[in-house]
Coordinates of C-alpha atoms in Angstrom, one line a residue:
Chain Y
M18 CA 66.7 55.3 -4.6
S19 CA 69.6 56.1 -2.2
A20 CA 72.0 53.3 -1.4
G21 CA 70.5 50.7 0.9
Q22 CA 67.0 52.3 1.1
G23 CA 64.5 49.6 1.9
L24 CA 66.9 46.7 2.2
R25 CA 65.5 43.9 4.4
L26 CA 67.5 40.9 5.3
H27 CA 65.8 37.7 6.5
T28 CA 68.3 36.4 8.9
Y29 CA 69.1 34.3 12.0
F30 CA 71.9 35.5 14.2
R31 CA 73.7 32.2 14.2
S32 CA 73.2 31.3 10.5
S33 CA 76.6 31.5 8.9
A34 CA 75.1 32.0 5.4
A35 CA 73.2 35.1 6.7
F36 CA 76.4 36.3 8.5
R37 CA 78.2 36.3 5.1
V38 CA 75.5 38.7 3.7
R39 CA 75.6 40.9 6.8
I40 CA 79.3 41.3 6.3
A41 CA 78.9 42.3 2.7
L42 CA 76.1 44.8 3.6
E43 CA 78.3 46.3 6.3
L44 CA 81.4 46.5 4.2
K45 CA 79.5 48.4 1.6
G46 CA 78.1 50.8 4.2
L47 CA 74.5 50.0 3.4
A48 CA 71.6 50.5 5.8
W49 CA 69.6 47.4 6.2
E50 CA 66.7 46.1 8.4
P51 CA 66.9 42.6 9.9
V52 CA 63.9 40.3 9.7
P53 CA 64.9 37.5 12.2
W54 CA 63.6 33.9 12.0
Q55 CA 64.4 31.6 14.9
L56 CA 65.8 28.7 12.9
A57 CA 66.5 26.6 16.0
A58 CA 62.8 26.7 16.7
G59 CA 61.9 25.8 13.1
A60 CA 60.3 29.2 12.5
H61 CA 61.4 29.2 8.8
C62 CA 59.6 26.0 8.1
G63 CA 56.1 27.5 8.6
E64 CA 53.8 28.8 5.9
A65 CA 54.6 32.4 6.6
Y66 CA 58.2 32.1 5.6
R67 CA 57.5 29.7 2.7
E68 CA 55.3 32.4 1.2
I69 CA 58.3 34.8 1.2
A70 CA 61.1 32.3 0.4
S71 CA 60.5 29.5 -2.2
F72 CA 63.6 27.7 -0.9
G73 CA 62.5 28.1 2.8
L74 CA 66.1 29.0 3.7
V75 CA 67.9 31.9 5.3
P76 CA 69.3 34.4 4.1
L77 CA 66.9 36.2 1.8
L78 CA 67.4 39.8 0.8
E79 CA 64.6 42.1 -0.2
I80 CA 66.1 44.7 -2.5
D81 CA 64.8 46.7 -5.6
G82 CA 61.5 44.9 -5.3
L83 CA 63.2 41.5 -5.6
R84 CA 63.6 38.6 -3.2
L85 CA 67.1 37.2 -3.6
Q86 CA 68.0 33.8 -2.2
Q87 CA 71.4 32.1 -1.6
S88 CA 74.3 34.0 -0.1
M89 CA 76.6 33.9 -3.2
P90 CA 74.1 35.4 -5.7
I91 CA 73.0 37.9 -3.1
I92 CA 76.6 39.2 -2.6
E93 CA 77.2 39.1 -6.4
Y94 CA 74.1 41.2 -6.9
L95 CA 75.2 43.7 -4.2
D96 CA 78.6 44.0 -5.8
A97 CA 77.1 44.8 -9.2
R98 CA 74.5 47.2 -7.7
F99 CA 76.8 49.1 -5.3
P100 CA 80.2 48.9 -6.9
A101 CA 81.9 51.7 -4.8
V102 CA 83.3 49.1 -2.4
P103 CA 84.1 46.1 -4.6
L104 CA 84.0 42.7 -3.0
L105 CA 85.0 40.8 -6.2
P106 CA 88.2 41.5 -8.3
A107 CA 87.6 43.2 -11.6
A108 CA 89.6 40.8 -13.8
E109 CA 88.0 37.4 -14.8
P110 CA 91.0 35.2 -13.7
E111 CA 91.1 36.8 -10.2
K112 CA 87.3 36.7 -10.0
A113 CA 87.3 33.0 -10.7
R114 CA 89.8 32.4 -7.9
A115 CA 87.8 34.5 -5.5
R116 CA 84.6 32.7 -6.3
A117 CA 86.3 29.3 -6.0
L118 CA 87.5 30.1 -2.5
A119 CA 84.0 31.3 -1.5
Q120 CA 82.5 28.1 -3.0
L121 CA 85.0 26.0 -1.0
V122 CA 83.2 27.2 2.1
A123 CA 79.7 27.2 0.6
C124 CA 79.9 23.8 -1.1
E125 CA 82.6 21.7 0.7
I126 CA 82.4 22.8 4.4
H127 CA 79.2 24.5 5.4
P128 CA 76.5 22.2 3.9
L129 CA 77.8 19.3 6.0
N130 CA 77.6 21.3 9.1
N131 CA 74.4 23.3 9.0
L132 CA 71.6 23.0 11.5
R133 CA 69.3 20.6 9.6
V134 CA 72.2 18.2 8.9
L135 CA 73.2 18.1 12.6
Q136 CA 69.6 17.6 13.5
Y137 CA 69.4 14.6 11.1
L138 CA 72.6 13.1 12.6
R139 CA 71.2 13.5 16.2
G140 CA 67.6 12.7 15.5
T141 CA 67.2 10.3 12.5
L142 CA 70.6 8.5 12.9
G143 CA 70.6 8.8 16.7
L144 CA 74.3 9.7 16.8
P145 CA 75.8 10.6 20.2
E146 CA 76.9 14.2 20.6
A147 CA 80.6 13.2 20.5
E148 CA 80.2 11.6 17.1
V149 CA 78.3 14.7 15.8
G150 CA 81.3 16.8 17.0
T151 CA 83.7 14.5 15.2
W152 CA 81.7 14.7 12.0
Y153 CA 81.6 18.5 12.3
R154 CA 85.4 18.8 12.8
H155 CA 86.2 16.3 10.1
W156 CA 84.6 18.3 7.3
C157 CA 85.6 21.6 8.7
A158 CA 89.3 20.6 9.1
E159 CA 89.4 19.1 5.7
G160 CA 87.9 22.2 4.1
L161 CA 90.1 24.7 6.0
A162 CA 93.2 22.7 5.0
R163 CA 92.2 23.1 1.3
M164 CA 91.6 26.8 1.9
E165 CA 95.0 27.3 3.7
T166 CA 96.8 25.5 0.8
E167 CA 95.2 27.6 -1.9
L168 CA 95.8 30.9 0.1
N169 CA 99.4 30.0 0.6
R170 CA 99.9 29.2 -3.1
V171 CA 99.8 33.0 -3.7
P172 CA 102.1 35.2 -1.7
A173 CA 100.3 37.5 0.7
S174 CA 99.9 41.0 -0.6
G175 CA 98.0 42.2 2.5
D176 CA 96.2 41.1 5.6
Y177 CA 93.0 39.9 4.0
A178 CA 92.3 36.7 1.9
L179 CA 92.9 38.5 -1.4
G180 CA 95.2 41.3 -0.4
A181 CA 94.9 44.8 1.0
S182 CA 91.1 45.0 1.4
P183 CA 88.3 42.6 2.4
S184 CA 86.6 40.6 -0.3
I185 CA 83.9 38.0 -0.9
V186 CA 86.3 35.4 0.3
D187 CA 86.5 37.0 3.8
C188 CA 82.7 37.2 3.8
F189 CA 82.6 33.4 3.5
L190 CA 85.6 32.5 5.5
I191 CA 85.0 34.4 8.8
P192 CA 81.5 33.0 9.5
Q193 CA 82.9 29.4 9.0
L194 CA 85.6 30.1 11.6
F195 CA 82.9 31.3 14.1
N196 CA 81.2 27.9 13.6
A197 CA 84.5 26.0 13.9
R198 CA 85.2 27.6 17.3
R199 CA 81.7 26.7 18.5
F200 CA 82.5 23.1 17.7
E201 CA 85.9 23.4 19.3
L202 CA 88.0 22.8 16.1
D203 CA 91.7 23.5 16.7
L204 CA 92.6 26.3 14.3
Q205 CA 96.3 26.1 15.1
P206 CA 97.2 24.4 11.7
Y207 CA 95.7 27.3 9.7
A208 CA 98.1 30.2 10.2
R209 CA 97.2 32.2 7.2
V210 CA 93.5 31.7 7.9
R211 CA 94.0 32.9 11.5
H212 CA 95.9 36.0 10.4
I213 CA 93.1 36.9 8.0
E214 CA 90.5 36.4 10.8
Q215 CA 92.4 38.8 13.1
A216 CA 92.6 41.5 10.4
C217 CA 88.9 41.1 9.6
M218 CA 87.6 41.1 13.2
A219 CA 89.5 44.4 13.8
L220 CA 87.1 46.0 11.3
P221 CA 83.8 47.6 12.5
A222 CA 81.9 45.9 9.6
F223 CA 82.8 42.4 10.8
Q224 CA 82.1 43.4 14.4
R225 CA 78.6 44.7 13.5
A226 CA 77.8 41.6 11.4
Q227 CA 78.8 39.0 13.9
P228 CA 76.2 36.9 15.7
A229 CA 76.6 38.5 19.1
S230 CA 75.8 41.9 17.7
Q231 CA 72.4 40.8 16.3
A232 CA 69.2 41.9 17.9
D233 CA 67.9 38.3 17.8
A234 CA 71.0 36.9 19.5
R235 CA 69.8 34.8 22.5
Chain C
M4 CA 93.8 31.7 -29.5
S5 CA 90.9 30.0 -31.2
A6 CA 87.9 29.0 -29.1
G7 CA 88.6 26.0 -27.0
Q8 CA 92.2 25.5 -28.0
G9 CA 94.1 23.8 -25.3
L10 CA 91.2 23.3 -22.9
R11 CA 91.9 20.4 -20.5
L12 CA 89.2 19.3 -18.0
H13 CA 90.3 17.2 -15.1
T14 CA 87.2 15.0 -14.7
Y15 CA 85.7 11.7 -13.5
F16 CA 82.9 10.3 -15.6
R17 CA 80.5 9.9 -12.6
S18 CA 81.4 13.2 -10.8
S19 CA 78.3 15.3 -11.1
A20 CA 80.3 18.6 -10.6
A21 CA 82.5 17.6 -13.6
F22 CA 79.4 16.7 -15.6
R23 CA 78.1 20.3 -15.0
V24 CA 81.3 21.7 -16.6
R25 CA 81.2 19.1 -19.5
I26 CA 77.6 20.3 -20.3
A27 CA 78.8 24.0 -20.3
L28 CA 81.7 23.2 -22.6
E29 CA 79.5 21.2 -25.0
L30 CA 76.7 23.8 -25.1
K31 CA 79.4 26.4 -26.0
G32 CA 80.7 24.1 -28.7
L33 CA 84.2 24.1 -27.3
A34 CA 86.8 21.5 -28.0
W35 CA 88.2 20.0 -24.8
E36 CA 90.5 17.2 -23.7
P37 CA 89.5 15.1 -20.7
V38 CA 92.1 14.2 -18.0
P39 CA 90.3 11.5 -16.1
W40 CA 91.0 10.7 -12.4
Q41 CA 89.5 7.5 -10.9
L42 CA 87.8 9.1 -7.9
A43 CA 86.4 5.8 -6.6
A44 CA 89.9 4.5 -6.4
G45 CA 91.2 7.6 -4.6
A46 CA 93.4 8.7 -7.5
H47 CA 92.7 12.4 -6.8
C48 CA 94.1 12.1 -3.3
G49 CA 97.7 11.4 -4.4
E50 CA 100.6 13.8 -4.7
A51 CA 100.3 14.0 -8.5
Y52 CA 96.8 15.6 -8.4
R53 CA 97.5 17.7 -5.4
E54 CA 100.3 19.4 -7.3
I55 CA 97.7 20.4 -10.0
A56 CA 94.7 21.1 -7.8
S57 CA 95.2 22.9 -4.5
F58 CA 91.7 21.8 -3.4
G59 CA 92.3 18.2 -4.5
L60 CA 88.8 18.1 -6.1
V61 CA 87.4 17.4 -9.5
P62 CA 86.6 19.3 -11.8
L63 CA 89.5 21.5 -12.6
L64 CA 89.7 23.3 -16.0
E65 CA 93.0 24.3 -17.6
I66 CA 92.4 27.3 -19.7
D67 CA 94.3 30.5 -20.8
G68 CA 97.3 29.3 -18.7
L69 CA 95.0 29.2 -15.6
R70 CA 93.8 26.3 -13.4
L71 CA 90.2 27.0 -12.4
Q72 CA 88.6 25.1 -9.6
Q73 CA 84.9 24.7 -8.5
S74 CA 82.2 24.2 -11.1
M75 CA 80.3 27.5 -10.5
P76 CA 83.3 29.8 -11.1
I77 CA 84.5 27.6 -14.0
I78 CA 81.1 28.0 -15.8
E79 CA 81.0 31.8 -14.9
Y80 CA 84.5 32.1 -16.5
L81 CA 83.5 30.2 -19.6
D82 CA 80.4 32.4 -20.0
A83 CA 82.5 35.6 -19.8
R84 CA 85.3 34.2 -22.1
F85 CA 83.0 32.7 -24.7
P86 CA 79.8 34.8 -24.7
A87 CA 78.4 33.7 -28.0
V88 CA 76.2 31.0 -26.4
P89 CA 75.3 32.6 -23.0
L90 CA 74.5 30.4 -20.1
L91 CA 73.7 33.2 -17.6
P92 CA 71.0 35.9 -18.3
A93 CA 72.3 39.4 -19.0
A94 CA 70.3 41.4 -16.5
E95 CA 71.3 41.3 -12.8
P96 CA 67.9 40.2 -11.3
E97 CA 67.6 37.3 -13.6
K98 CA 71.3 36.5 -13.2
A99 CA 70.8 36.3 -9.4
R100 CA 67.9 33.9 -9.8
A101 CA 69.8 31.7 -12.2
R102 CA 72.8 31.6 -9.8
A103 CA 70.5 30.8 -6.8
L104 CA 69.0 27.8 -8.6
A105 CA 72.4 26.6 -9.5
Q106 CA 73.5 27.1 -5.8
L107 CA 70.5 25.2 -4.6
V108 CA 72.0 22.1 -6.3
A109 CA 75.6 23.0 -5.5
C110 CA 75.1 23.9 -1.8
E111 CA 72.0 22.2 -0.6
I112 CA 71.8 18.8 -2.4
H113 CA 75.1 17.7 -3.9
P114 CA 77.5 18.2 -0.9
L115 CA 75.5 15.8 1.2
N116 CA 75.6 13.1 -1.4
N117 CA 79.0 13.1 -2.9
L118 CA 81.4 10.2 -2.8
R119 CA 83.5 11.2 0.3
V120 CA 80.4 11.8 2.4
L121 CA 78.9 8.5 1.4
Q122 CA 82.2 6.8 2.2
Y123 CA 82.2 8.5 5.7
L124 CA 78.6 7.2 6.4
R125 CA 79.6 3.7 5.3
G126 CA 83.1 3.6 6.8
T127 CA 83.4 5.8 9.8
L128 CA 79.8 5.6 10.9
G129 CA 79.3 2.1 9.8
L130 CA 75.8 2.8 8.4
P131 CA 74.1 -0.1 6.6
E132 CA 73.5 0.5 2.8
A133 CA 69.8 1.0 3.4
E134 CA 70.3 3.9 5.7
V135 CA 72.9 5.4 3.3
G136 CA 70.2 5.3 0.6
T137 CA 67.7 6.9 2.9
W138 CA 70.1 9.7 3.7
Y139 CA 70.8 10.3 0.0
R140 CA 67.1 10.4 -0.9
H141 CA 66.2 12.6 2.0
W142 CA 68.4 15.5 1.0
C143 CA 67.9 15.0 -2.7
A144 CA 64.1 15.0 -2.4
E145 CA 64.1 18.0 -0.1
G146 CA 66.3 20.0 -2.5
L147 CA 64.4 19.0 -5.6
A148 CA 61.1 20.1 -3.9
R149 CA 62.7 23.5 -3.3
M150 CA 63.8 23.6 -7.0
E151 CA 60.3 22.6 -8.3
T152 CA 58.7 25.3 -6.1
E153 CA 60.9 28.1 -7.4
L154 CA 60.7 26.9 -11.0
N155 CA 56.9 26.9 -10.8
R156 CA 56.8 30.4 -9.2
V157 CA 57.6 31.7 -12.7
P158 CA 55.4 30.6 -15.6
A159 CA 57.3 28.5 -18.1
S160 CA 58.4 30.4 -21.2
G161 CA 60.1 27.4 -22.8
D162 CA 61.3 23.8 -22.2
Y163 CA 64.4 24.6 -20.2
A164 CA 64.8 25.8 -16.6
L165 CA 65.0 29.5 -17.6
G166 CA 63.0 29.4 -20.8
A167 CA 63.7 28.7 -24.5
S168 CA 67.4 27.8 -24.3
P169 CA 69.6 25.9 -21.8
S170 CA 71.3 27.8 -19.1
I171 CA 73.6 27.3 -16.1
V172 CA 70.6 26.0 -14.2
D173 CA 70.2 23.1 -16.5
C174 CA 74.0 22.5 -16.2
F175 CA 73.5 21.9 -12.5
L176 CA 70.1 20.3 -12.4
I177 CA 70.6 17.5 -15.0
P178 CA 73.7 15.8 -13.3
Q179 CA 71.8 15.8 -10.0
L180 CA 69.0 13.9 -11.6
F181 CA 71.4 11.3 -12.9
N182 CA 72.6 10.8 -9.3
A183 CA 69.0 10.7 -8.0
R184 CA 68.2 7.9 -10.4
R185 CA 71.3 5.9 -9.3
F186 CA 70.0 6.1 -5.8
E187 CA 66.4 5.2 -6.9
L188 CA 64.7 8.5 -5.9
D189 CA 61.2 8.6 -7.2
L190 CA 61.1 11.7 -9.5
Q191 CA 57.4 11.6 -10.0
P192 CA 56.6 14.6 -7.7
Y193 CA 58.8 16.9 -9.8
A194 CA 56.9 17.4 -13.0
R195 CA 58.6 20.6 -14.1
V196 CA 62.0 19.1 -13.4
R197 CA 61.2 16.0 -15.4
H198 CA 60.0 18.1 -18.3
I199 CA 63.2 20.1 -18.3
E200 CA 65.3 16.9 -18.1
Q201 CA 63.5 15.5 -21.2
A202 CA 64.2 18.6 -23.2
C203 CA 67.8 18.7 -22.1
M204 CA 68.6 15.1 -22.8
A205 CA 67.2 15.5 -26.4
L206 CA 70.2 17.8 -27.1
P207 CA 73.5 16.4 -28.4
A208 CA 75.5 18.6 -25.9
F209 CA 73.9 16.8 -22.9
Q210 CA 74.2 13.4 -24.5
R211 CA 77.9 14.0 -25.1
A212 CA 78.5 15.3 -21.6
Q213 CA 76.8 12.4 -19.8
P214 CA 78.7 9.8 -17.8
A215 CA 78.1 6.9 -20.2
S216 CA 79.6 8.9 -23.0
Q217 CA 83.0 9.5 -21.2
A218 CA 86.1 7.6 -22.2
D219 CA 86.8 6.7 -18.5
A220 CA 83.3 5.2 -17.9
R221 CA 83.7 1.8 -16.5

């Protein structure tokens, strides 16, 4: 099979986890077909999506007759399957650091800020919108500070998170910054992060992957 | 260097992310030295730990002159470094599924239930303890239902999550169940999960890794 043939990504334009996978697909130059689900309307909670996705979550990538769930394993699979444009470093120590930076976004920031958590805060807990915003910015600021500290621990060897070319870390970081802006977090304290964002967003792959470029963007 | 020589794990007996790594170390039969931090007293927030850990989080593994952060990359590193007892499947499709099940715990359940989030709910939001418990059980129940669904999609070929031997999935699942019990979640609906737990807890590696077996358990 030729690279990318038959790749279908179950996605939602605003899902930052789906955005990570879209960046990876675009960086690798793969052709892919979007299957959009309107998360804000709860479309992914119905029987139709549950039959496709045991977790009931976006993204899900159909590839090689498989249905892969969770952004991290999807990107790791793509990296092993299409190694021409590597997104993970080859050596184990560097690979561990790359994964740790990606996990910082995936485990420490994003889970506290995704749609169903905000809905719980607003609905079940009845929090006013101002307190929901404060909650969002608290976890995002704390996580980005950790990210900035670790990035600065290693001298920059290029414009991207890990050096001269984009990697899995940029796939995770950039979508989180889109979210941060939506919730009006001040990104001024994170100079290295902002430099990386500028470099990434100058690339067509990131432009094509961003929410506003998606067919389901409303 | 002989297997395990000089391994130091920065840990806290009750941290479920540290518990995951302790299980992996024990399953691989590695000798390791614990460096405990009293998270509940905020010990990890001070300058001393920040100098060791850029993220300021537990666990952190010192190995091969490196300081590895985040449980998932730590376990992936251990699996590449000490392959004799593999914790990840060899083939990419199965590896992707194993990682997805681990990420389900690491990204969808645990981040909403860890210490600093519960402290924010109690402190900043002033939630009564009953509502904190409801919050905990809500996310834990939702995540375990997703886990049970995906585990049952594939017929059991053994007593553990992925078959006849323990894997990275068990490393992530078992600590979450310890947490679930602490917050009095009814585990009755998750038959497959409970069967796996019983099999795992019969093993000395899981017994040695559990919170009550740690030197810093109070």
